[in-house]
XYZ file of C-alpha atoms in Angstrom:
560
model
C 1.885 14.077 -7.046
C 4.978 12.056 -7.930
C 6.882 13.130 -11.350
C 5.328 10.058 -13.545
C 8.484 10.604 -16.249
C 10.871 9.608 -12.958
C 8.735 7.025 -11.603
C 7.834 4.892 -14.666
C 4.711 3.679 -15.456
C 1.886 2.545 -13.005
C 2.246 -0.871 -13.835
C 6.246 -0.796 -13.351
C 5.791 0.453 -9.933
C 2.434 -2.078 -9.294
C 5.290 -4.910 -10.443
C 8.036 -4.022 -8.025
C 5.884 -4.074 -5.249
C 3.391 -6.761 -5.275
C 5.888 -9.741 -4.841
C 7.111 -7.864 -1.717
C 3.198 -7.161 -0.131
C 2.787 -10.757 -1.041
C 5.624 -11.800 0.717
C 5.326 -9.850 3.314
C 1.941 -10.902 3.747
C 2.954 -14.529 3.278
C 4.865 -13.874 6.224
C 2.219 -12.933 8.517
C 0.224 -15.853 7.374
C 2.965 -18.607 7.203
C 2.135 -20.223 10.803
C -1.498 -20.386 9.889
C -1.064 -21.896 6.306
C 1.361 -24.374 7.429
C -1.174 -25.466 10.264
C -4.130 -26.579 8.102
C -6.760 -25.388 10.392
C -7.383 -22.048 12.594
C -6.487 -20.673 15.780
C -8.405 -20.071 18.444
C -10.105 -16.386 19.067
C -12.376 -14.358 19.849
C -14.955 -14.530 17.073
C -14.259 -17.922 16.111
C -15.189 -19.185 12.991
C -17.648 -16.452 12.906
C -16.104 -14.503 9.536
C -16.032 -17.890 7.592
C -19.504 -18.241 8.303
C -19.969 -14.436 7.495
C -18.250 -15.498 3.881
C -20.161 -18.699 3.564
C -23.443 -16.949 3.974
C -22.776 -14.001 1.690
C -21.897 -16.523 -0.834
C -25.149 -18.507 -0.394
C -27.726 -15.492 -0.367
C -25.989 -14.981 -3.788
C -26.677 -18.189 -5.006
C -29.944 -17.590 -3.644
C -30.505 -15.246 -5.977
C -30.416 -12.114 -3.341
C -27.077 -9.433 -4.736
C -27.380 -7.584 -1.767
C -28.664 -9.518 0.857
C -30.859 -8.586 3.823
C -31.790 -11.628 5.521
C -30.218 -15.414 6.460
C -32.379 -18.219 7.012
C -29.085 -19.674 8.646
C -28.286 -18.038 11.493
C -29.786 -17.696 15.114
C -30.909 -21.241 15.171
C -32.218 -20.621 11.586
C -34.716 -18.695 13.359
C -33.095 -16.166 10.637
C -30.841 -12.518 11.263
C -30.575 -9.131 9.300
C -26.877 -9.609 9.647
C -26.175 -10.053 6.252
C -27.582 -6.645 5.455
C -26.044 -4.868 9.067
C -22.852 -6.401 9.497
C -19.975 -4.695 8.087
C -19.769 -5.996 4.587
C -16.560 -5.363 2.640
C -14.170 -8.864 3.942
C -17.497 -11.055 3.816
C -18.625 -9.531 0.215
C -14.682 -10.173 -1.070
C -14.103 -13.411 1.020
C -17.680 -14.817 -1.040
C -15.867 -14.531 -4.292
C -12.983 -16.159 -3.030
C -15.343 -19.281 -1.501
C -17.365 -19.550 -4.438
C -14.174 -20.041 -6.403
C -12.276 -22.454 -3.904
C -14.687 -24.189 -1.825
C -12.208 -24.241 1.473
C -12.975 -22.673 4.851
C -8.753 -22.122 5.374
C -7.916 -21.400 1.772
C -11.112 -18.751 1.647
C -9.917 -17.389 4.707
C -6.001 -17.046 4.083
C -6.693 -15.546 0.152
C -8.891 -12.846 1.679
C -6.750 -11.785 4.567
C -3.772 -11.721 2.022
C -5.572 -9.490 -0.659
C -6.048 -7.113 2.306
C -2.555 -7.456 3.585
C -1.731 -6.517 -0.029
C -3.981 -3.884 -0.285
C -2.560 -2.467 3.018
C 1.310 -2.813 1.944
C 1.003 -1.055 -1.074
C -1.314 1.644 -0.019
C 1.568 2.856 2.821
C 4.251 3.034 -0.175
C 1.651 4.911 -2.265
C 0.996 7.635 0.487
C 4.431 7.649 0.881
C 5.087 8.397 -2.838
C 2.523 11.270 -2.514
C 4.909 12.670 -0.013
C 8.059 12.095 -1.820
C 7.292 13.225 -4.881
C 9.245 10.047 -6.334
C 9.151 6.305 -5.633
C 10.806 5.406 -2.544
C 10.873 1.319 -2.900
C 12.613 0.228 0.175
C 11.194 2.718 2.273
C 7.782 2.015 1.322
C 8.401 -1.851 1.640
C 9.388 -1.152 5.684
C 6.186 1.073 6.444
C 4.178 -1.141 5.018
C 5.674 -4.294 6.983
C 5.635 -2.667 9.839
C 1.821 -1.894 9.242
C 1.103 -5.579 8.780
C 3.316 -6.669 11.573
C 2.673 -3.890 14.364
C 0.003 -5.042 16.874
C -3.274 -3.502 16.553
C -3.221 -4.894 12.745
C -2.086 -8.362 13.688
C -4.213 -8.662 17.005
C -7.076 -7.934 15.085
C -7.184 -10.764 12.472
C -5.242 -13.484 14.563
C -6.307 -12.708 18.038
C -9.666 -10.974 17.683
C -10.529 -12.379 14.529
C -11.753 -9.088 13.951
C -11.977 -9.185 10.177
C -13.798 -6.356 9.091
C -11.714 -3.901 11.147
C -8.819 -5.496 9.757
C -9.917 -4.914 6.345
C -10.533 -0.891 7.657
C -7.514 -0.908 8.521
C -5.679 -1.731 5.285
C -7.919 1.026 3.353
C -7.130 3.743 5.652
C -3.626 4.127 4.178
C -4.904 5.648 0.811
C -7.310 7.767 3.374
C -3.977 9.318 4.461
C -2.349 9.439 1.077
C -5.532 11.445 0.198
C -5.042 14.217 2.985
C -1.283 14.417 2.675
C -2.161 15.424 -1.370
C -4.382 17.800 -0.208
C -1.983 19.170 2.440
C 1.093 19.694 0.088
C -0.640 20.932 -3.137
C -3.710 21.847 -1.892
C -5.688 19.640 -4.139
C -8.801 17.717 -3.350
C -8.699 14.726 -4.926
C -12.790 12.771 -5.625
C -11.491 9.347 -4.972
C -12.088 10.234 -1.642
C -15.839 9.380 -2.423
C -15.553 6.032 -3.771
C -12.554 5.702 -0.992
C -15.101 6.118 2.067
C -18.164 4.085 0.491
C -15.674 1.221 0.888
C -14.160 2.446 4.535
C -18.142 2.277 5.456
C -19.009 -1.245 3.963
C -15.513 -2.560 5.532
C -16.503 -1.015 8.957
C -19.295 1.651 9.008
C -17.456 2.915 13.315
C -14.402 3.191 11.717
C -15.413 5.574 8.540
C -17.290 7.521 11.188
C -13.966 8.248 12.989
C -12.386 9.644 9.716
C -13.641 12.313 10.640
C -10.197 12.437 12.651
C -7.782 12.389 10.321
C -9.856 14.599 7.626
C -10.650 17.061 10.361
C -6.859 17.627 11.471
C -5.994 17.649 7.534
C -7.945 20.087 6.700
C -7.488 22.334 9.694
C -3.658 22.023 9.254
C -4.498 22.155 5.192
C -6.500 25.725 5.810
C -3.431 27.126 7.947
C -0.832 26.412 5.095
C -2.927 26.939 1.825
C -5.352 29.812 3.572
C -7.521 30.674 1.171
C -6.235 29.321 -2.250
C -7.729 25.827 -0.151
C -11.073 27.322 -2.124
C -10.304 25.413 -5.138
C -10.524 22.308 -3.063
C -14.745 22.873 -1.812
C -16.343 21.594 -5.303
C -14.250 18.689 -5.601
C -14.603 18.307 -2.210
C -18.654 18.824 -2.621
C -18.718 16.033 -5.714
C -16.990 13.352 -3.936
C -19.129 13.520 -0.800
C -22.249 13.064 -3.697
C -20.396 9.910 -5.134
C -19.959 8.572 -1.591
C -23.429 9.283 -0.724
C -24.848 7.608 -4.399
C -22.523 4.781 -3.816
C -23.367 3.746 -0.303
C -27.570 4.424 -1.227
C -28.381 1.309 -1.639
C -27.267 -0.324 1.152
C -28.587 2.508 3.271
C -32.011 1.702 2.094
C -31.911 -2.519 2.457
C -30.626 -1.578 5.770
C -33.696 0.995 6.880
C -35.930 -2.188 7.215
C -33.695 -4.279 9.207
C -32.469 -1.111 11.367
C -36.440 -1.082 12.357
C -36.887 -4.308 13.112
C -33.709 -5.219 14.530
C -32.388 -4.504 18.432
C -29.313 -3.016 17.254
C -29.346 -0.690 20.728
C -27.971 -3.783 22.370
C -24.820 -2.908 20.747
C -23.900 -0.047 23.232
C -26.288 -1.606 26.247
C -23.412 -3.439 27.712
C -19.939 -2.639 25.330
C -19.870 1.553 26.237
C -16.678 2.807 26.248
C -17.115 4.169 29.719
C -17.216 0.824 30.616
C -14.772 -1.207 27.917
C -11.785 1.466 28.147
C -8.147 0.069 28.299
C -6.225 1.222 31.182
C -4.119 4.447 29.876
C -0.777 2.857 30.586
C -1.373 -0.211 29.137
C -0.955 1.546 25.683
C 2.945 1.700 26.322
C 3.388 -0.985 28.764
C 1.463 -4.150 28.981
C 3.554 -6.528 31.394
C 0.716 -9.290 31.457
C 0.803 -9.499 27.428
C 3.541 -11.828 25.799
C 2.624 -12.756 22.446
C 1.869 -16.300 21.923
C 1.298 -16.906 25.738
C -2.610 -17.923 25.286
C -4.825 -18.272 22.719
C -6.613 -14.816 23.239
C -2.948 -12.930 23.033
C -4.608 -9.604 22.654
C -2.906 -6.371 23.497
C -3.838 -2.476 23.228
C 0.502 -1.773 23.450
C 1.697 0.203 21.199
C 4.447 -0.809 19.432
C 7.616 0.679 20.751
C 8.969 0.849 17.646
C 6.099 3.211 16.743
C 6.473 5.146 19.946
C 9.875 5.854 18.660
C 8.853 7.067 14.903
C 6.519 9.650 16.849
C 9.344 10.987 18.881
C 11.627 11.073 15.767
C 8.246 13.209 13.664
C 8.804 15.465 16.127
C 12.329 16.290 15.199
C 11.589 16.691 11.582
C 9.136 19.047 11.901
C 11.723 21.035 12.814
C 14.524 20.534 10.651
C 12.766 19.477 7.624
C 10.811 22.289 6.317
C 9.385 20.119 3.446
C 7.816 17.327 5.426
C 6.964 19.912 8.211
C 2.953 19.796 7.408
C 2.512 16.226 6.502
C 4.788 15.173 10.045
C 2.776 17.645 11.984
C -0.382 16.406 10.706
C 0.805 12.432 11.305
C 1.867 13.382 14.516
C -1.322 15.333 15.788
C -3.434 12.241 14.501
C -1.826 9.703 16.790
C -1.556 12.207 19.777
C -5.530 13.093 19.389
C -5.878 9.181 19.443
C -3.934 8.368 22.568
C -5.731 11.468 24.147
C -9.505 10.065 23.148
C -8.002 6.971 25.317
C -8.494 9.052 28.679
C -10.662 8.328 31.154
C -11.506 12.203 31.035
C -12.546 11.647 27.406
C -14.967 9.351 27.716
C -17.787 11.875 28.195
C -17.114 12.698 24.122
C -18.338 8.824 23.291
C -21.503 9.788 24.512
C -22.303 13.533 23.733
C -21.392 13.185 19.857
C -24.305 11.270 18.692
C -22.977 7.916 17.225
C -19.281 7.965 18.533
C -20.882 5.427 21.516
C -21.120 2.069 18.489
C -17.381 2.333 18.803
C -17.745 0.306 21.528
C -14.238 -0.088 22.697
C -12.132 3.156 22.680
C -8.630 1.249 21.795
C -10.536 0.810 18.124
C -9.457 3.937 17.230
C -5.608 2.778 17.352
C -5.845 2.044 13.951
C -5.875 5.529 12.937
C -2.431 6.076 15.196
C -1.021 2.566 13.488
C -1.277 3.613 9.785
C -0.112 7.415 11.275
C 3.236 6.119 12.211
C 3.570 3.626 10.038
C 3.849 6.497 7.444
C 5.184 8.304 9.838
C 8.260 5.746 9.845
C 8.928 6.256 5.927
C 8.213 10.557 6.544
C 11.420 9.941 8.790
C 13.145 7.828 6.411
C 12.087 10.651 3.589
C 13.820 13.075 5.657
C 16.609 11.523 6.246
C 17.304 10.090 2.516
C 16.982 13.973 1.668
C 19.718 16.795 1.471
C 19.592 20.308 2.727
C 17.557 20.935 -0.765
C 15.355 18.275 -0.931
C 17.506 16.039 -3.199
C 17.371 12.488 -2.416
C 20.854 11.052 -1.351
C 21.723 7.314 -0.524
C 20.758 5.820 2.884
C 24.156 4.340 4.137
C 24.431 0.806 4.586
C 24.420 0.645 8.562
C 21.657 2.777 9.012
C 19.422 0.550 6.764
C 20.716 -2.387 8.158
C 20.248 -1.018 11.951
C 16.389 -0.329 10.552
C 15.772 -3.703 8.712
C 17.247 -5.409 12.394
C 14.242 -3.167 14.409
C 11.565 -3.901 11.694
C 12.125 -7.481 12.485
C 12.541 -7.806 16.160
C 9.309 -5.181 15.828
C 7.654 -7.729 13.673
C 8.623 -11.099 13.017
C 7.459 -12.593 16.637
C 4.009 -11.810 15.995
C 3.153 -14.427 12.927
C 3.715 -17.119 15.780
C 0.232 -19.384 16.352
C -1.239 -18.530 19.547
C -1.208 -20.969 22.534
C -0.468 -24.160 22.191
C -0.961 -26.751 19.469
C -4.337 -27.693 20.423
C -5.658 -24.436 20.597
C -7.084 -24.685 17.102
C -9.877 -25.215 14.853
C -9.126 -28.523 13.053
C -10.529 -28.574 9.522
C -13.133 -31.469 10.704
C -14.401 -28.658 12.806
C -14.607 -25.866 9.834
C -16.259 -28.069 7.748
C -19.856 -29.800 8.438
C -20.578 -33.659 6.324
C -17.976 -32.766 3.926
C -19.755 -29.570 2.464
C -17.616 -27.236 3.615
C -20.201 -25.282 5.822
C -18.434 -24.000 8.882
C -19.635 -25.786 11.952
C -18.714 -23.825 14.541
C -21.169 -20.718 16.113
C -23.546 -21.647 13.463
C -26.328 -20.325 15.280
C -24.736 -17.461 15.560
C -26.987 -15.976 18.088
C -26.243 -11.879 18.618
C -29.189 -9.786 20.782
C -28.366 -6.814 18.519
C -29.835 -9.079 15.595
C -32.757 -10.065 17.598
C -36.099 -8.863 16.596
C -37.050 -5.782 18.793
C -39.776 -6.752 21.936
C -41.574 -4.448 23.783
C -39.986 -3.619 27.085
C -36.098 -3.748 25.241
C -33.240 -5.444 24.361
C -34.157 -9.630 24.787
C -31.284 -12.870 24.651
C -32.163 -15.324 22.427
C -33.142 -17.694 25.284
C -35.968 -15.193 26.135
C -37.865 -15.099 23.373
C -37.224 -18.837 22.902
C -38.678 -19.708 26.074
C -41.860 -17.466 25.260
C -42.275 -18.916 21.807
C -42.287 -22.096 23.853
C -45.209 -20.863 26.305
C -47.143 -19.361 23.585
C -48.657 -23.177 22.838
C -49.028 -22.416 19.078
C -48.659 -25.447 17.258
C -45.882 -25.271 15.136
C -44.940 -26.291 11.271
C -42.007 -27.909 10.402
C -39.137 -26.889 7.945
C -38.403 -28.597 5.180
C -34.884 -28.802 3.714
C -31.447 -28.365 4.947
C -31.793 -25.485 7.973
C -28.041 -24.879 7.062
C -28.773 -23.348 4.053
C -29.072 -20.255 2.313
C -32.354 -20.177 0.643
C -34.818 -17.725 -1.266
C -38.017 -19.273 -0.092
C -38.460 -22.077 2.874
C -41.031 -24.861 2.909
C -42.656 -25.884 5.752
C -45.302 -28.751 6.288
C -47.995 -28.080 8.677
C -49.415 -31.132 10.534
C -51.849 -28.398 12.650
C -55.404 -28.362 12.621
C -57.141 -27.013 9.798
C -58.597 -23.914 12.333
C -55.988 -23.484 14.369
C -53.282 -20.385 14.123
C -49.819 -21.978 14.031
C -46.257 -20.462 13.755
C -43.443 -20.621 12.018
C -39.992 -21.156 13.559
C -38.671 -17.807 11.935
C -38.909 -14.492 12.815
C -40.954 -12.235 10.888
C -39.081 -9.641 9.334
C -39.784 -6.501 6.869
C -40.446 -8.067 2.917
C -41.398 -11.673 3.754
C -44.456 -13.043 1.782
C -46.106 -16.205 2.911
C -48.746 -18.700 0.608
C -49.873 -21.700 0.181
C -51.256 -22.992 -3.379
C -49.902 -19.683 -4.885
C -52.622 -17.783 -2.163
C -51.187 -14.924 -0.423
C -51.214 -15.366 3.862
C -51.724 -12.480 6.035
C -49.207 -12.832 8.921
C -48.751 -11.045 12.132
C -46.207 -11.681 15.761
C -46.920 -11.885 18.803
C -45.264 -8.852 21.311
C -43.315 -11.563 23.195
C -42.706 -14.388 20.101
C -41.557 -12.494 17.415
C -41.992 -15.846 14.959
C -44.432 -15.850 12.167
C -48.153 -16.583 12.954
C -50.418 -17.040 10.578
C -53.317 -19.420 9.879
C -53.074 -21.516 6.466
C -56.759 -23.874 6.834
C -56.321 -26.725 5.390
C -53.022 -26.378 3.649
C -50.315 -28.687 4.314
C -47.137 -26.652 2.898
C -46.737 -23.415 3.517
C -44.333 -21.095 1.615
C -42.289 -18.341 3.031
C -40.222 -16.136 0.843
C -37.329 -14.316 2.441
C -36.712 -10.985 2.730
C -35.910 -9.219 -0.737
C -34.881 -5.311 -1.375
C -37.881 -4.201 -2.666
C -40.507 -5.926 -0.618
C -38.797 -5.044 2.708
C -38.584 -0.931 1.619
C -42.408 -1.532 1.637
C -43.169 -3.200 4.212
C -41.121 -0.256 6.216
C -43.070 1.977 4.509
C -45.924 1.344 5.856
C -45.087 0.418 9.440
C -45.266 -3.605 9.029
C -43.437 -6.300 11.379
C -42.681 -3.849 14.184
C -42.535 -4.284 17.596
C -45.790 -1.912 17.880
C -48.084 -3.989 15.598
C -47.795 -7.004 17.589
C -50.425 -8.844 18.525
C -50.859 -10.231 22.387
């Protein structure tokens, strides 16, 4: 750890570097702010709908939702519950307190970008032994800047790896603390529950960097790593009390969902980059299209691996925590082979990676440390003093940080390539518009035979000639219980156009209504007599645990 009575107060060192992360982040984000709307990508507006509906199930009355009435038509989706959580949980408090689709979506990327920054200078301070400012300020911009991190959020609008991605620095501040003192520290519990709310594929390949740091920790410390197994022991029991909850309000929705579709089509066998793409991608110029996305690694980062190398042999102090930066981003390139593939699908859940080029995040935060380990070594003396950088050399570094960088915060495509703000908003409420139906098989309920489209089981709801009720209210929003009036006839069994899912409770004249699916139509049937509304409650914690419990609103209880 770094001597506190040299490095001044936590707060001192929190105050020196938060303008820069801010402006730094600022930096990323200027193009976009300046715009006033959002550019074109993969996802879409997808995330700010994410956000939106978080922020509504809360309102709702639902803390940890399972269940929107929103999405897939308003047919309703166990998103809320299996989506990765962290950005759309963080980005909720931010909507809730401005109202605006760009603002929301700006504030949240820029807390992360924040979060990021200072978490490179504070695993770099673990390795120093001392605060490090400038050096810290260039790993972390060239974290933000390199382009896995800003293809994700701009390009793929990949938010929640994104947000991974800028909590995996402190994952590598906590392995080089454990490789140079040999000290487990438990924030690695409460560290993971968030690295498996922000992306649950990611956290499961920590096991990369934790398994090379303590294999390389075990060769240095040898057995005096012992002290380190009953810390190590209580923060895998805070992780596992932490994350409990969600584990359970997600058991229902895992059961009734189709979340197998997730690796039907998007296998890594089949979604691999081509190997030399990583270090030369002559199709990719950022900014070209609005879809710029590249698996290249930066060449700047290329060169901070070659330049690892050399200090771990002529720096004897930074020799482990180089070595183990240095494995981690050649293990990662290596699980990019075609020969590797086979791995994805032996180790049971390494397949919901989905696209092997994920796992350059792990090599991005490497050498972006990696960068100030160099710097480290060079600002030290033969006896591990530190010594002045001279002038050139951090000029010569600041020049390649920016010619690395400072293209990449350029909008994608041209001007019309963009989400206006008439099209993130819907009559003035500030409801996104776009992908609002937000229709994803893996979020489909599960039909016998396997994985369905939406279309499918729209077109069979269709044949099933079950007269149907009709919702009352706004379909585009989050609610606790939906109201439907039923113009049927008083003996006939009618549906409802929502899916039946674990903990929902329907009534009528506070009287309880037994309701089934059919194996094909997955909505709720159910037959009311004579009543005119009906009342559906949505999905709640306790009331979907029981309904799993026993085995209700599967796929096998259906009714023909």
């Amino acid at each position: 750890m770094f001597d506190k009575s040299r490095a001044g107060p936590a707060t001192r060192l929190l105050a020196a570097r938060l303008p820069l992360a801010i402006f730094a982040g600022l930096v990323c984000l200027w193009p976009v702010i300046m715009h006033g709307g959002w550019p074109y990508n993969h996802d879409g507006l997808r995330a700010l709908l994410r956000i939106v509906e978080e922020a509504g199930q809360w309102q709702a009355g639902h803390p940890l939702p399972l269940w929107s009435n929103v999405f897939q038509q308003a047919y309703g989706s166990p998103a809320p519950i299996l989506y990765h959580k962290l950005f759309s949980a963080v980005g909720a408090c931010i909507w809730l307190l401005t109202g605006s689709p760009q603002t929301t979506l700006c504030l949240t990327l820029l807390l992360f970008m924040v979060i990021g920054f200072i978490g490179t200078g504070f695993a770099l301070r673990m390795l120093a032994g001392r605060p490090v400012l400038a050096v810290e300020a260039l790993s972390g911009w060239v974290l933000l800047s390199c382009n896995y991190s800003t293809t994700d959020w701009l390009s793929r609008g990949a938010m929640a790896e994104f947000a991974a991605l800028c909590l995996l620095p402190y994952l590598f501040a906590w392995c080089i603390v454990l490789l140079q003192h040999g000290r487990c520290s438990r924030w690695i519990g409460p560290l993971m529950a968030l690295l498996w709310l922000a992306h649950s594929g990611i956290a499961l390949y920590c096991i990369i960097p934790l398994g090379l740091c303590t294999t390389v920790a075990a060769v240095r410390h040898g057995r005096a790593l012992q002290n380190a197994i009953r810390p190590l022991f209580q923060a895998i029991a805070i992780f596992a009390v932490l994350i409990l909850p969600f584990v359970l309000a997600a058991l229902p929705m895992l059961a009734f969902a189709d979340t197998p579709f997730l690796i039907l089509h998007y296998r890594p066998q089949f979604t691999h980059a081509q190997f030399h793409r990583l270090f030369a991608d002559p199709d990719w110029h950022w900014g070209d299209h609005s879809e710029g996305m590249t698996v290249q690694i930066d060449p700047l980062l290329l060169a901070v691996a070659a330049a690892l190398a050399l200090v771990i042999v002529v720096r004897p102090r930074l020799h482990w925590p180089a070595l183990f930066l240095l494995l981690t981003a050649v293990l990662v390139v290596l699980l990019q082979l075609r020969a590797a593939v086979p791995l994805y699908a032996v180790i049971p859940g390494f397949a919901y990676i989905q696209f092997t080029w994920r796992l350059l995040c792990f090599l991005s935060v490497a050498l972006s440390i990696g960068l100030g380990v160099v710097l480290v070594a060079v600002l030290d003396d033969r006896n591990g003093s530190p010594r002045s950088l001279p002038a050139p050399v951090i000029a010569g570094l600041v020049c390649l940080a920016m010619v690395s960088g400072l293209g990449k915060p350029r909008a994608p495509g041209p001007t019309e390539k963009w989400f206006s703000k008439a099209d993130m908003t819907l009559g003035g409420q500030g409801i996104p518009t776009s992908g609002v139906s937000m229709e994803a098989p893996e979020y489909l309920p599960r039909v016998p035979g396997g994985p369905q489209e939406f279309g499918v089981l729209w077109q069979s709801a269709r044949r099933s000639g079950l007269c149907t009720a009709t919702l009352l209210g706004d379909p585009n929003r989050e609610a606790a219980e939906l109201h439907f009036r039923n113009d049927c006839s008083a003996d006939a069994e009618i549906a409802l156009p929502v899916f039946l899912a674990p903990g929902m409770r329907a009534s009528h004249d506070a009287v309880s209504v037994a309701m089934v699916r059919g194996c094909d139509d997955p909505r709720v049937r159910l037959r009311p007599g004579a009543a005119r509304v009906i009342n559906l409650q949505m999905p709640g914690f306790f009331t979907a645990l029981q309904d799993w419990w026993h085995g209700q609103a599967s796929e096998r209880r259906c009714e023909t």
